[in-house]
PDB file of C-alpha atoms in Angstrom:
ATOM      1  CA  UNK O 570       0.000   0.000   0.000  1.00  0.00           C
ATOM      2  CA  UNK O 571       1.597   3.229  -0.960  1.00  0.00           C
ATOM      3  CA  UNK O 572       1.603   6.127   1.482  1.00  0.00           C
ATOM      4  CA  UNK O 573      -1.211   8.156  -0.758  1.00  0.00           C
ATOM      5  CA  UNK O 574      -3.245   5.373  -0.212  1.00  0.00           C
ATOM      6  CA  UNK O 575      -2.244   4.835   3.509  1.00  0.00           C
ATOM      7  CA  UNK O 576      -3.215   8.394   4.405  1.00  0.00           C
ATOM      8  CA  UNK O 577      -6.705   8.064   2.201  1.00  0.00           C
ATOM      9  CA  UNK O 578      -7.534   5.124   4.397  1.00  0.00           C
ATOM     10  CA  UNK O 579      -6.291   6.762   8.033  1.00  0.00           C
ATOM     11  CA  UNK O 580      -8.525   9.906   7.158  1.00  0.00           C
ATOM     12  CA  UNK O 581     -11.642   7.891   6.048  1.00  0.00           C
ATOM     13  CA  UNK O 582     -11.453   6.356   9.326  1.00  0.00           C
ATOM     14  CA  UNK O 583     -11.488   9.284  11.013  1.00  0.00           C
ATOM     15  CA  UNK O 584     -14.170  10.871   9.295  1.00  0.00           C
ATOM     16  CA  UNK O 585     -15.953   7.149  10.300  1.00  0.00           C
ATOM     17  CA  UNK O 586     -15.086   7.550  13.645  1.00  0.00           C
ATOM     18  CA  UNK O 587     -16.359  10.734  13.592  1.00  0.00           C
ATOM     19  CA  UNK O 588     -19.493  10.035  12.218  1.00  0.00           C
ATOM     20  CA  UNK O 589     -20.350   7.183  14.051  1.00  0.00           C
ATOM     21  CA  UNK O 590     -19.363   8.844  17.900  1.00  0.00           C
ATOM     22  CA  UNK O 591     -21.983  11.700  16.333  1.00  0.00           C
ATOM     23  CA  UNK O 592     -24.750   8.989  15.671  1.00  0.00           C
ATOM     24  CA  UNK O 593     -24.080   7.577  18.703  1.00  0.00           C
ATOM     25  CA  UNK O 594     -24.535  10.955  20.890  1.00  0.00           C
ATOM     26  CA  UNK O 595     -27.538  11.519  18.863  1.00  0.00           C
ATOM     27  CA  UNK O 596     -29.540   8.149  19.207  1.00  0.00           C
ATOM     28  CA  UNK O 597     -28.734   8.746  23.081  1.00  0.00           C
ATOM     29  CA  UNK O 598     -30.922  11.506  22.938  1.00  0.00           C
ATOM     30  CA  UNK O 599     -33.917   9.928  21.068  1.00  0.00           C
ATOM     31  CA  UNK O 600     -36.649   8.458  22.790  1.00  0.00           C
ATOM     32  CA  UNK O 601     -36.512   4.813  24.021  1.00  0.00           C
ATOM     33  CA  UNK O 602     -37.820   2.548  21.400  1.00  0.00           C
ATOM     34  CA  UNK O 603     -40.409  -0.081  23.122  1.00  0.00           C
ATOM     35  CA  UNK O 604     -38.150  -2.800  24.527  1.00  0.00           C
ATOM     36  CA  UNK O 605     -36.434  -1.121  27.333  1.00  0.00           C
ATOM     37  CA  UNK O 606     -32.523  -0.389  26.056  1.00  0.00           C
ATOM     38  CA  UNK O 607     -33.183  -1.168  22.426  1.00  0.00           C
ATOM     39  CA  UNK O 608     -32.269   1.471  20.122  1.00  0.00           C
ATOM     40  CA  UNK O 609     -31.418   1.578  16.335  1.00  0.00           C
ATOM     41  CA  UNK O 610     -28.012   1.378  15.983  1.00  0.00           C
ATOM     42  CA  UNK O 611     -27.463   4.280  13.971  1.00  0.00           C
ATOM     43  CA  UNK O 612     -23.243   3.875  14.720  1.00  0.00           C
ATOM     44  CA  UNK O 613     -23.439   0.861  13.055  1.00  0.00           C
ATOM     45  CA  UNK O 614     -23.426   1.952   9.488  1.00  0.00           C
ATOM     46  CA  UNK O 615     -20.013   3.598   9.837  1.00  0.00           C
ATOM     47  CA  UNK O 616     -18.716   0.159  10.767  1.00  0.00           C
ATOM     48  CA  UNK O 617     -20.068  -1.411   8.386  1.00  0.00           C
ATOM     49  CA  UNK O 618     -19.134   0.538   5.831  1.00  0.00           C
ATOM     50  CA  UNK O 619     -15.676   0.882   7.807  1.00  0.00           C
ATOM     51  CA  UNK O 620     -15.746  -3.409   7.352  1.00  0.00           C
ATOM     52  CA  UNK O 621     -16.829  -3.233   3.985  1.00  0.00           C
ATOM     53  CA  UNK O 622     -14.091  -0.676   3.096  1.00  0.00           C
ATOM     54  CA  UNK O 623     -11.194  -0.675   5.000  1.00  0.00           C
ATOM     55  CA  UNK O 624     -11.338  -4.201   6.706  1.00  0.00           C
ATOM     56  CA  UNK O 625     -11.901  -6.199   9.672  1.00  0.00           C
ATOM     57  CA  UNK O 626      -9.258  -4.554  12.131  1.00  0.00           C
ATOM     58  CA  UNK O 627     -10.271  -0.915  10.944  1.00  0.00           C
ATOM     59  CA  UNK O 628     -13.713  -1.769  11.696  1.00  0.00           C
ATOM     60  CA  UNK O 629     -12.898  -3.055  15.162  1.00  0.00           C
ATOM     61  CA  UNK O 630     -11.368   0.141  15.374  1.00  0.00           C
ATOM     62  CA  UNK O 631     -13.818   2.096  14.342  1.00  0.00           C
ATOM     63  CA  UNK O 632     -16.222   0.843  17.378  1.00  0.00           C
ATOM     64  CA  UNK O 633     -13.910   0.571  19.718  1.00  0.00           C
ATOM     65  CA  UNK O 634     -13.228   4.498  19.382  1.00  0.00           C
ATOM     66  CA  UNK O 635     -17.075   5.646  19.198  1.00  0.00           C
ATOM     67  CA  UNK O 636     -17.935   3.789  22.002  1.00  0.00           C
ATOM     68  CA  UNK O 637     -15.542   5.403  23.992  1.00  0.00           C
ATOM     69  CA  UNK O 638     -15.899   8.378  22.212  1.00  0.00           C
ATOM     70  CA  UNK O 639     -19.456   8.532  22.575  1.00  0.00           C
ATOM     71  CA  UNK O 640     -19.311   7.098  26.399  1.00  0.00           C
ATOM     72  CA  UNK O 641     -17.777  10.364  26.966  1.00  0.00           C
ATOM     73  CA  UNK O 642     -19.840  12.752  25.254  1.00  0.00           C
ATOM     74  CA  UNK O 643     -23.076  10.752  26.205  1.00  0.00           C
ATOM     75  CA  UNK O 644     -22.639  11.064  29.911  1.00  0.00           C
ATOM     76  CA  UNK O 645     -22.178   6.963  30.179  1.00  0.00           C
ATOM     77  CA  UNK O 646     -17.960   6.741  30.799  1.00  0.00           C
ATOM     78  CA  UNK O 647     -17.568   3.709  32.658  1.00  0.00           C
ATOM     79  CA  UNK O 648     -20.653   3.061  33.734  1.00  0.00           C
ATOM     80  CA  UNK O 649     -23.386   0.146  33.227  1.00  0.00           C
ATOM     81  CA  UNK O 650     -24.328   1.626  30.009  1.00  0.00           C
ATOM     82  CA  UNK O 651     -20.586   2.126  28.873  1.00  0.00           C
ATOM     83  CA  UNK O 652     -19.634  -1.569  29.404  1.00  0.00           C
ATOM     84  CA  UNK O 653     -22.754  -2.382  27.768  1.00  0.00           C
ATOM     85  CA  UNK O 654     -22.511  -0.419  24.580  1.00  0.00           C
ATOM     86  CA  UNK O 655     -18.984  -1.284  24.575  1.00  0.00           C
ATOM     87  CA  UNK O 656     -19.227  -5.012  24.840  1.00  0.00           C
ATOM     88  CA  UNK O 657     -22.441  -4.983  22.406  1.00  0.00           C
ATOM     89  CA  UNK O 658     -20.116  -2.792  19.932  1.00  0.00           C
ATOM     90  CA  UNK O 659     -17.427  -4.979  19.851  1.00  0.00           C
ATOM     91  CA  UNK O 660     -18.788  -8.129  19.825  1.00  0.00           C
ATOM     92  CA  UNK O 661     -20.906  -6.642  16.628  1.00  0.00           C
ATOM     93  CA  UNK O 662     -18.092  -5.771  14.519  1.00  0.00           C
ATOM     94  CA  UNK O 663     -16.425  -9.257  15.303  1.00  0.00           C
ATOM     95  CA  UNK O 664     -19.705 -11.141  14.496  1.00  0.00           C
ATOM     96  CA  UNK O 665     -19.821  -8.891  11.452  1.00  0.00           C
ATOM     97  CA  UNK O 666     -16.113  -9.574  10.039  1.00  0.00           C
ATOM     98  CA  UNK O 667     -16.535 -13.392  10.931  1.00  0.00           C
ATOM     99  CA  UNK O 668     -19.351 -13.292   8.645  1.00  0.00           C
ATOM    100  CA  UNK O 669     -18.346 -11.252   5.964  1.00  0.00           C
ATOM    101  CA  UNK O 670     -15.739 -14.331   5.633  1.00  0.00           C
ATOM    102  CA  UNK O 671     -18.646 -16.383   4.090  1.00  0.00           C
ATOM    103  CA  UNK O 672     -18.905 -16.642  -0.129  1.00  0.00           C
ATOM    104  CA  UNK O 673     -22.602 -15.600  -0.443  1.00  0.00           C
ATOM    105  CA  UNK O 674     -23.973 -14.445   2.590  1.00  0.00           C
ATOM    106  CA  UNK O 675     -21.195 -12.549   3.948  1.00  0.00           C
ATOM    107  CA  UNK O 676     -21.459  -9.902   0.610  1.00  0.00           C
ATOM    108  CA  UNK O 677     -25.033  -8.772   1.534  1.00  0.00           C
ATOM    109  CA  UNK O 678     -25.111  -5.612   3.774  1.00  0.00           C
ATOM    110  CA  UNK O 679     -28.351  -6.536   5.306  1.00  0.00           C
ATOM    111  CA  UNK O 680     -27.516 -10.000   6.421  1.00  0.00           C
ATOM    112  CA  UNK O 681     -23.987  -8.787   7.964  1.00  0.00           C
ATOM    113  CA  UNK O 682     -26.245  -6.284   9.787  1.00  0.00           C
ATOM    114  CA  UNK O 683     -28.705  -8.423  11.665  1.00  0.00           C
ATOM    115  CA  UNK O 684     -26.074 -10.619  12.554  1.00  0.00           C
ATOM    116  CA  UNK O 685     -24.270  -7.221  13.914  1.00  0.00           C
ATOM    117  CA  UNK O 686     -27.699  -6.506  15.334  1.00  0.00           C
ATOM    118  CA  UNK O 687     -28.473  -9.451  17.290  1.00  0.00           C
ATOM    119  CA  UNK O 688     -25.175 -10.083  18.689  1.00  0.00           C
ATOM    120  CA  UNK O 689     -25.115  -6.875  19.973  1.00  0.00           C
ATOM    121  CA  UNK O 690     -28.329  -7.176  21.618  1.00  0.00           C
ATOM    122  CA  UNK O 691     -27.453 -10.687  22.951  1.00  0.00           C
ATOM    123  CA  UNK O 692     -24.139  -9.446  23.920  1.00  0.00           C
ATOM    124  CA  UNK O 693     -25.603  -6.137  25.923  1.00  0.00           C
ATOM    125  CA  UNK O 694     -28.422  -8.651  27.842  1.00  0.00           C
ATOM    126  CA  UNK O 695     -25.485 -10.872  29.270  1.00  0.00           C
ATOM    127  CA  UNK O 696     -23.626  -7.809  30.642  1.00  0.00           C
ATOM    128  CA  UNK O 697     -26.744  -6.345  32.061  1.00  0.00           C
ATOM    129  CA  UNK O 698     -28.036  -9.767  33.456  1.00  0.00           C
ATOM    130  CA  UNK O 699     -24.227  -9.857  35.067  1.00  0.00           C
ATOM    131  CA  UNK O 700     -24.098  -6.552  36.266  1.00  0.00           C
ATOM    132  CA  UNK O 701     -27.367  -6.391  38.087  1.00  0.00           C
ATOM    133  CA  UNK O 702     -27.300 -10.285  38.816  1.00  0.00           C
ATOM    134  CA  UNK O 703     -30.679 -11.030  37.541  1.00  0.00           C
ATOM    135  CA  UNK O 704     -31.335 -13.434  35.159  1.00  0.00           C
ATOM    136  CA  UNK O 705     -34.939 -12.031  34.302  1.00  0.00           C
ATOM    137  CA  UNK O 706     -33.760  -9.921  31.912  1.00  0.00           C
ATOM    138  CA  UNK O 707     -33.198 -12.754  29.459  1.00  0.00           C
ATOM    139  CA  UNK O 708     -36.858 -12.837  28.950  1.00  0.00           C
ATOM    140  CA  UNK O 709     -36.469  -9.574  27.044  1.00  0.00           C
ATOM    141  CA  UNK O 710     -34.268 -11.727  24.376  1.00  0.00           C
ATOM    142  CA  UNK O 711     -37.285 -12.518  22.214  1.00  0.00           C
ATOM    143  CA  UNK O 712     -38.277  -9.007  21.429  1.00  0.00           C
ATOM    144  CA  UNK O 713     -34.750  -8.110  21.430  1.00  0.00           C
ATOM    145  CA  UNK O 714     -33.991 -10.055  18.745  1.00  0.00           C
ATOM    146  CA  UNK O 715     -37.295  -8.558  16.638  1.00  0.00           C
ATOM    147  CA  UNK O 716     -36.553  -5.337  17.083  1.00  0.00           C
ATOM    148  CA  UNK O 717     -32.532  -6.511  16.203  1.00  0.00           C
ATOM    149  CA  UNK O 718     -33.980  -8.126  13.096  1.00  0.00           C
ATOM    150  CA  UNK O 719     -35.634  -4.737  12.013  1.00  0.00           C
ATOM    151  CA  UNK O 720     -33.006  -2.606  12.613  1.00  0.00           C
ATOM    152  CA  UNK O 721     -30.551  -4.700  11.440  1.00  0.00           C
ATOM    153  CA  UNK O 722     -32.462  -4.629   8.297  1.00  0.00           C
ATOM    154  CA  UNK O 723     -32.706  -0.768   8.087  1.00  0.00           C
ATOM    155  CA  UNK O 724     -28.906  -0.259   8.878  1.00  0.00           C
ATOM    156  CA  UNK O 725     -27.933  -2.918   5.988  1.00  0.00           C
ATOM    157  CA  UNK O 726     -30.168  -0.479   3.519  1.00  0.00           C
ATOM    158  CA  UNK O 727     -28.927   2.234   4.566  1.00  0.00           C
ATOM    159  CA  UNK O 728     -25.245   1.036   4.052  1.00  0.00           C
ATOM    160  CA  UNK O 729     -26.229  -0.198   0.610  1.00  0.00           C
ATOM    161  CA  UNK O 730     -26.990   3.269  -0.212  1.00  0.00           C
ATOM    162  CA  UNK O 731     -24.178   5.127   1.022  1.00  0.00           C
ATOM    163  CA  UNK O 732     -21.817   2.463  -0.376  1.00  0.00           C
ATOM    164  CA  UNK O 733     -23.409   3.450  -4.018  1.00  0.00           C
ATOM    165  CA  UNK O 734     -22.891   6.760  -3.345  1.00  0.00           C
ATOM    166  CA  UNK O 735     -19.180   6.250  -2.024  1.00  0.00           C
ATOM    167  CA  UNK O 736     -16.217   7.340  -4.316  1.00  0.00           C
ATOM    168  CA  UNK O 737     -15.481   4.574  -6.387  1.00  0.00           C
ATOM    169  CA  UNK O 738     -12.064   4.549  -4.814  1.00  0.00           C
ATOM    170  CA  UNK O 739     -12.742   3.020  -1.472  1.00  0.00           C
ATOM    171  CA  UNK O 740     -15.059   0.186  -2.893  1.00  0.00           C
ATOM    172  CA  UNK O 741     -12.787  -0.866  -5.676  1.00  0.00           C
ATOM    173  CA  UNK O 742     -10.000  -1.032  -3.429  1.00  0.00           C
ATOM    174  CA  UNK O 743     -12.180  -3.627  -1.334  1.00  0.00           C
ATOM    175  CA  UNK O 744     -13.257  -5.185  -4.192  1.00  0.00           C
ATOM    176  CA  UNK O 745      -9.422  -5.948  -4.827  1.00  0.00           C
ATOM    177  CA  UNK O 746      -8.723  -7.355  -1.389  1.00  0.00           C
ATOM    178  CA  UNK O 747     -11.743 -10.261  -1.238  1.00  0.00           C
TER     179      UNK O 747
END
C-alpha cells in the first residue's frame, strides 16, 4: 500500500469515527424505542461501511473508538451503560467480520447487519443480566432479537446506499482485497 493510499484510508477512518461517535450521541438523545434499552443502531453503518471498506481490524477500530468516544460525550464513561454499549459494539463488529468471511452471505449488507444486530443485543443482555445479577432480563431476548432483526435490516439499507454513493475509490480497493 503506498503512502497516498495509507493516508486516504487513516482519514476515512477518522471521518468514520467521527461520524459514528456523532450517531451515537444523537440516538442517546432519542426516545426509548419499546423494549427497554433497544435502540437503532445508527453507529453501526459507519462500521459497516468501515468493514466493507477498510477491513476487519479498521472496523474493530472504528467501534472501539465511538464507544468510547461517545461514552464520553453521552454522559455513560464507565458506567453500566458504557460496558454495555462497549461489549455490544465490539462483539458486533467481530460477528460482522466473521461473517463477511462467508462466499454468499457474507457480501449482503443486510444479512452482515442483523447478525451485527443481534449479537449486539445478545451481547448487551449478558452484561446487564451480570451486572445487576438477575437473570430475568433474558426474557427480554425474544423481542430483542425482533426489534434486532428490524433494525438490522434498516442499517444494511442504509449502508447499501451510502456504499453506491461512495467514491469509487474506497469500494474498488475492497473489491481488490476479497
Amino acid at each position: 500500500m503506498t503512502n497516498k493510499n495509507r493516508l486516504r484510508n487513516q482519514v476515512f477512518m477518522a471521518v468514520l469515527i467521527g461520524i459514528a461517535s456523532i450517531l451515537h450521541v444523537i440516538e442517546g438523545l432519542f426516545p426509548p424505542l419499546p423494549v427497554p434499552g433497544a435502540k437503532l443502531g445508527l453507529a453501526n453503518t459507519a462500521t459497516l461501511i468501515g468493514l466493507r471498506t477498510l477491513g476487519f481490524w479498521p472496523a474493530i477500530g472504528i467501534s472501539m473508538a465511538r464507544s468510547l468516544i461517545g461514552g464520553l460525550f453521552g454522559g455513560s464513561f464507565f458506567g453500566p451503560a458504557f460496558f454495555m454499549s462497549f461489549g455490544g459494539a465490539i462483539m458486533s463488529a467481530l460477528a460482522m467480520g466473521l461473517i463477511s468471511k462467508l462466499k454468499k452471505l457474507g457480501t449482503n449488507n443486510i444479512f452482515v447487519s442483523v447478525i451485527g444486530a443481534i449479537t449486539h443485543s445478545i451481547t448487551q443482555l449478558t452484561i446487564a443480566s451480570y451486572l445487576i445479577k438477575h437473570s430475568g432480563l433474558l426474557y427480554y431476548l425474544p423481542l430483542l432479537l425482533g426489534l434486532s432483526t428490524l433494525t438490522g435490516v434498516f442499517i444494511g439499507l442504509v449502508c447499501d446506499k451510502v456504499m453506491a454513493i461512495l467514491p469509487a475509490a474506497f469500494c474498488a480497493e475492497q473489491k481488490s482485497r476479497d
